[in-house]
Short mmCIF file of N, CA and C in Angstrom, two decimals:
data_model
loop_
_atom_site.label_atom_id
_atom_site.label_comp_id
_atom_site.label_asym_id
_atom_site.label_seq_id
_atom_site.Cartn_x
_atom_site.Cartn_y
_atom_site.Cartn_z
N MET A 1 -4.14 19.70 10.95
CA MET A 1 -4.20 21.01 10.34
C MET A 1 -4.48 20.75 8.86
N SER A 2 -5.53 21.58 8.41
CA SER A 2 -5.84 21.44 6.99
C SER A 2 -4.98 22.11 6.09
N ARG A 3 -4.84 21.67 4.86
CA ARG A 3 -3.92 22.31 3.90
C ARG A 3 -4.86 22.99 2.89
N PRO A 4 -4.28 24.09 2.17
CA PRO A 4 -5.13 24.68 1.08
C PRO A 4 -5.32 23.91 -0.01
N LEU A 5 -6.30 23.90 -0.73
CA LEU A 5 -6.34 23.10 -2.07
C LEU A 5 -5.80 23.82 -3.02
N THR A 6 -4.52 23.22 -3.38
CA THR A 6 -3.71 23.70 -4.64
C THR A 6 -4.12 23.04 -5.72
N PRO A 7 -3.77 23.37 -6.95
CA PRO A 7 -4.14 22.70 -8.22
C PRO A 7 -3.50 21.25 -8.10
N GLU A 8 -2.27 21.20 -7.60
CA GLU A 8 -1.59 19.87 -7.53
C GLU A 8 -2.25 18.96 -6.69
N LEU A 9 -2.80 19.44 -5.47
CA LEU A 9 -3.44 18.57 -4.55
C LEU A 9 -4.88 18.16 -5.02
N ALA A 10 -5.59 19.02 -5.76
CA ALA A 10 -6.69 18.84 -6.43
C ALA A 10 -6.79 17.75 -7.40
N GLU A 11 -5.66 17.74 -8.30
CA GLU A 11 -5.38 16.86 -9.29
C GLU A 11 -5.19 15.44 -8.70
N PHE A 12 -4.31 15.38 -7.56
CA PHE A 12 -4.04 14.27 -6.83
C PHE A 12 -5.52 13.65 -6.46
N TRP A 13 -6.28 14.45 -5.73
CA TRP A 13 -7.54 13.96 -5.13
C TRP A 13 -8.58 13.54 -6.27
N LEU A 14 -8.58 14.11 -7.45
CA LEU A 14 -9.41 13.77 -8.48
C LEU A 14 -8.90 12.51 -9.18
N GLN A 15 -7.66 12.54 -9.49
CA GLN A 15 -7.11 11.55 -10.39
C GLN A 15 -6.86 10.16 -9.64
N ASP A 16 -6.21 10.28 -8.37
CA ASP A 16 -5.81 9.20 -7.70
C ASP A 16 -6.82 8.67 -6.56
N LEU A 17 -7.66 9.56 -6.21
CA LEU A 17 -8.60 9.09 -5.16
C LEU A 17 -10.07 9.05 -5.48
N LEU A 18 -10.46 10.04 -6.28
CA LEU A 18 -11.92 10.12 -6.55
C LEU A 18 -12.38 9.61 -7.90
N LEU A 19 -11.55 9.53 -8.88
CA LEU A 19 -12.01 9.15 -10.19
C LEU A 19 -12.62 7.66 -10.08
N GLY A 20 -12.00 6.74 -9.52
CA GLY A 20 -12.44 5.45 -9.31
C GLY A 20 -13.97 5.45 -8.82
N THR A 21 -14.02 6.15 -7.72
CA THR A 21 -15.45 6.24 -6.78
C THR A 21 -16.43 7.00 -7.82
N LEU A 22 -16.08 8.03 -8.63
CA LEU A 22 -17.00 8.75 -9.45
C LEU A 22 -17.40 7.81 -10.56
N LYS A 23 -16.62 7.04 -11.09
CA LYS A 23 -16.94 6.04 -12.04
C LYS A 23 -18.08 5.10 -11.62
N ASN A 24 -17.78 4.45 -10.46
CA ASN A 24 -18.60 3.56 -9.77
C ASN A 24 -19.85 4.15 -9.52
N GLU A 25 -20.01 5.43 -8.96
CA GLU A 25 -21.32 6.22 -8.76
C GLU A 25 -22.06 6.43 -10.03
N HIS A 26 -21.23 6.68 -11.16
CA HIS A 26 -21.95 6.92 -12.50
C HIS A 26 -22.61 5.58 -12.89
N ARG A 27 -21.85 4.43 -12.72
CA ARG A 27 -22.44 3.23 -13.07
C ARG A 27 -23.78 2.79 -12.29
N THR A 28 -23.70 3.05 -10.91
CA THR A 28 -24.70 2.96 -10.03
C THR A 28 -26.05 3.75 -10.40
N THR A 29 -25.71 5.12 -10.66
CA THR A 29 -26.92 5.99 -11.05
C THR A 29 -27.50 5.58 -12.38
N LYS A 30 -26.77 5.09 -13.17
CA LYS A 30 -27.21 4.60 -14.51
C LYS A 30 -28.16 3.37 -14.26
N LYS A 31 -27.73 2.47 -13.54
CA LYS A 31 -28.56 1.36 -13.10
C LYS A 31 -29.80 1.82 -12.45
N ILE A 32 -29.84 2.69 -11.65
CA ILE A 32 -31.09 3.15 -10.94
C ILE A 32 -31.98 3.79 -12.02
N LEU A 33 -31.31 4.66 -12.93
CA LEU A 33 -32.33 5.23 -13.95
C LEU A 33 -32.98 4.18 -14.81
N GLU A 34 -32.14 3.35 -15.20
CA GLU A 34 -32.61 2.20 -16.06
C GLU A 34 -33.67 1.30 -15.47
N ALA A 35 -33.69 1.16 -14.07
CA ALA A 35 -34.39 0.25 -13.37
C ALA A 35 -35.90 0.70 -13.14
N VAL A 36 -36.22 2.10 -13.27
CA VAL A 36 -37.46 2.48 -12.97
C VAL A 36 -38.32 2.53 -14.26
N PRO A 37 -39.31 1.81 -14.24
CA PRO A 37 -40.11 1.76 -15.54
C PRO A 37 -40.89 2.94 -15.73
N PRO A 38 -41.05 3.39 -16.94
CA PRO A 38 -41.73 4.71 -17.28
C PRO A 38 -43.08 4.84 -16.63
N ASP A 39 -43.84 3.67 -16.45
CA ASP A 39 -45.15 3.79 -16.06
C ASP A 39 -45.20 3.76 -14.37
N LYS A 40 -44.13 3.65 -13.79
CA LYS A 40 -43.86 3.71 -12.39
C LYS A 40 -43.15 4.86 -11.80
N ALA A 41 -42.86 5.80 -12.66
CA ALA A 41 -42.13 7.04 -12.30
C ALA A 41 -42.87 7.81 -11.13
N ASP A 42 -44.09 7.83 -11.18
CA ASP A 42 -44.74 8.54 -10.05
C ASP A 42 -44.91 7.89 -8.69
N TYR A 43 -44.41 6.62 -8.78
CA TYR A 43 -44.61 5.90 -7.49
C TYR A 43 -43.92 6.37 -6.29
N ARG A 44 -44.61 6.41 -5.21
CA ARG A 44 -43.85 6.76 -3.97
C ARG A 44 -44.53 5.96 -2.78
N PRO A 45 -43.65 5.41 -2.07
CA PRO A 45 -44.05 4.47 -0.84
C PRO A 45 -45.15 5.04 0.07
N ASP A 46 -45.04 6.37 0.33
CA ASP A 46 -45.95 7.00 1.25
C ASP A 46 -45.95 8.50 0.76
N SER A 47 -46.89 9.24 1.33
CA SER A 47 -47.12 10.63 0.96
C SER A 47 -46.00 11.61 1.27
N VAL A 48 -45.14 11.36 2.01
CA VAL A 48 -43.89 12.09 2.56
C VAL A 48 -42.67 11.79 1.69
N SER A 49 -42.72 10.67 1.11
CA SER A 49 -41.51 10.14 0.41
C SER A 49 -41.40 10.88 -1.10
N LYS A 50 -40.14 10.94 -1.51
CA LYS A 50 -40.06 11.26 -3.11
C LYS A 50 -40.63 10.27 -3.94
N SER A 51 -41.04 10.59 -5.15
CA SER A 51 -41.58 9.69 -6.05
C SER A 51 -40.21 9.14 -6.75
N ALA A 52 -40.37 7.96 -7.45
CA ALA A 52 -39.26 7.42 -8.15
C ALA A 52 -38.45 8.52 -8.96
N MET A 53 -39.08 9.23 -9.74
CA MET A 53 -38.65 10.26 -10.60
C MET A 53 -37.87 11.31 -9.73
N GLU A 54 -38.52 11.81 -8.72
CA GLU A 54 -37.87 12.81 -7.86
C GLU A 54 -36.70 12.23 -7.19
N LEU A 55 -36.60 11.07 -6.80
CA LEU A 55 -35.43 10.37 -6.37
C LEU A 55 -34.27 10.33 -7.35
N ILE A 56 -34.68 9.86 -8.58
CA ILE A 56 -33.73 9.78 -9.67
C ILE A 56 -33.07 11.27 -9.99
N ARG A 57 -33.92 12.26 -10.05
CA ARG A 57 -33.46 13.44 -10.17
C ARG A 57 -32.45 14.01 -9.09
N HIS A 58 -32.87 13.65 -7.85
CA HIS A 58 -32.09 14.08 -6.67
C HIS A 58 -30.59 13.24 -6.71
N ILE A 59 -30.69 12.19 -7.11
CA ILE A 59 -29.31 11.34 -7.30
C ILE A 59 -28.39 12.01 -8.20
N ALA A 60 -29.06 12.17 -9.46
CA ALA A 60 -28.31 12.72 -10.47
C ALA A 60 -27.72 14.24 -10.14
N ALA A 61 -28.72 15.05 -9.64
CA ALA A 61 -28.25 16.30 -9.32
C ALA A 61 -27.06 16.22 -8.20
N SER A 62 -27.29 15.23 -7.11
CA SER A 62 -26.32 15.20 -6.16
C SER A 62 -24.85 14.93 -6.71
N ASP A 63 -24.76 14.06 -7.81
CA ASP A 63 -23.68 13.68 -8.45
C ASP A 63 -22.99 15.04 -9.14
N VAL A 64 -23.90 15.83 -9.80
CA VAL A 64 -23.40 17.07 -10.42
C VAL A 64 -22.96 17.91 -9.33
N ARG A 65 -23.55 18.14 -8.17
CA ARG A 65 -23.23 19.12 -7.29
C ARG A 65 -22.01 18.65 -6.60
N PHE A 66 -21.72 17.49 -6.38
CA PHE A 66 -20.53 16.90 -5.65
C PHE A 66 -19.37 17.21 -6.70
N LEU A 67 -19.43 17.17 -8.12
CA LEU A 67 -18.35 17.36 -8.90
C LEU A 67 -18.15 18.91 -9.02
N ASP A 68 -19.04 19.71 -8.99
CA ASP A 68 -19.06 21.27 -9.00
C ASP A 68 -18.27 21.64 -7.71
N THR A 69 -18.69 21.16 -6.62
CA THR A 69 -18.16 21.53 -5.41
C THR A 69 -16.66 21.12 -5.37
N THR A 70 -16.34 19.98 -5.86
CA THR A 70 -14.92 19.58 -5.85
C THR A 70 -14.14 20.37 -6.89
N ILE A 71 -14.68 20.39 -8.03
CA ILE A 71 -13.81 21.20 -8.92
C ILE A 71 -13.58 22.67 -8.57
N ASN A 72 -14.53 23.39 -8.03
CA ASN A 72 -14.35 24.78 -7.71
C ASN A 72 -13.87 24.80 -6.26
N ALA A 73 -13.82 23.79 -5.62
CA ALA A 73 -13.24 23.95 -4.01
C ALA A 73 -14.18 24.99 -3.24
N GLU A 74 -15.38 24.78 -3.47
CA GLU A 74 -16.17 25.70 -2.93
C GLU A 74 -17.65 25.09 -2.65
N PHE A 75 -18.26 25.23 -1.57
CA PHE A 75 -19.61 24.73 -1.19
C PHE A 75 -20.54 25.97 -0.88
N SER A 76 -21.30 26.38 -1.91
CA SER A 76 -22.19 27.43 -1.70
C SER A 76 -23.72 26.84 -1.82
N THR A 77 -24.51 27.65 -0.97
CA THR A 77 -25.81 27.23 -0.89
C THR A 77 -26.63 28.11 -2.04
N PRO A 78 -27.37 27.50 -3.03
CA PRO A 78 -28.15 28.19 -3.91
C PRO A 78 -29.15 29.01 -3.22
N ALA A 79 -29.47 30.07 -3.82
CA ALA A 79 -30.49 30.97 -3.37
C ALA A 79 -31.81 30.27 -3.10
N SER A 80 -32.14 29.20 -4.12
CA SER A 80 -33.40 28.42 -3.97
C SER A 80 -33.53 27.54 -2.83
N PHE A 81 -32.36 27.29 -2.16
CA PHE A 81 -32.38 26.52 -0.98
C PHE A 81 -32.58 27.32 0.26
N GLN A 82 -32.42 28.66 0.31
CA GLN A 82 -32.57 29.48 1.40
C GLN A 82 -33.89 29.48 1.94
N ASN A 83 -34.12 29.35 3.04
CA ASN A 83 -35.41 29.51 3.83
C ASN A 83 -36.38 28.49 3.26
N ARG A 84 -35.90 27.30 2.73
CA ARG A 84 -36.90 26.29 2.13
C ARG A 84 -37.49 25.51 3.35
N PRO A 85 -38.81 25.43 3.36
CA PRO A 85 -39.47 24.54 4.44
C PRO A 85 -39.09 23.01 4.28
N ARG A 86 -38.85 22.50 5.36
CA ARG A 86 -38.62 21.09 5.29
C ARG A 86 -40.04 20.25 5.20
N ARG A 87 -40.14 19.36 4.15
CA ARG A 87 -41.36 18.71 4.03
C ARG A 87 -41.89 17.71 5.12
N TRP A 88 -40.87 17.24 5.90
CA TRP A 88 -41.33 16.31 6.97
C TRP A 88 -41.73 16.99 8.24
N GLN A 89 -41.42 18.23 8.27
CA GLN A 89 -41.84 18.96 9.49
C GLN A 89 -43.47 19.35 9.33
N LYS A 90 -44.24 19.04 10.59
CA LYS A 90 -45.57 19.42 10.51
C LYS A 90 -45.97 20.78 11.02
#
């Protein structure tokens, strides 16, 4: 049975369980950002893949989205994602 997210439980999750993981994710994201040479930012392995820069933005935005969702205890879908076509569908 799930428990409601109380301030105390949220603090426990953030401080004791997630903080180490978030710090590691930050280090990993930073390494990825630094690894892409500026002249290769538009590289994509094929036409349906994200470019290197698009992938970097996706990783950074995902980190922020995860934190917002955790802090607010709410997962809402932005209006810009509603009815968005999937690129890989033909």
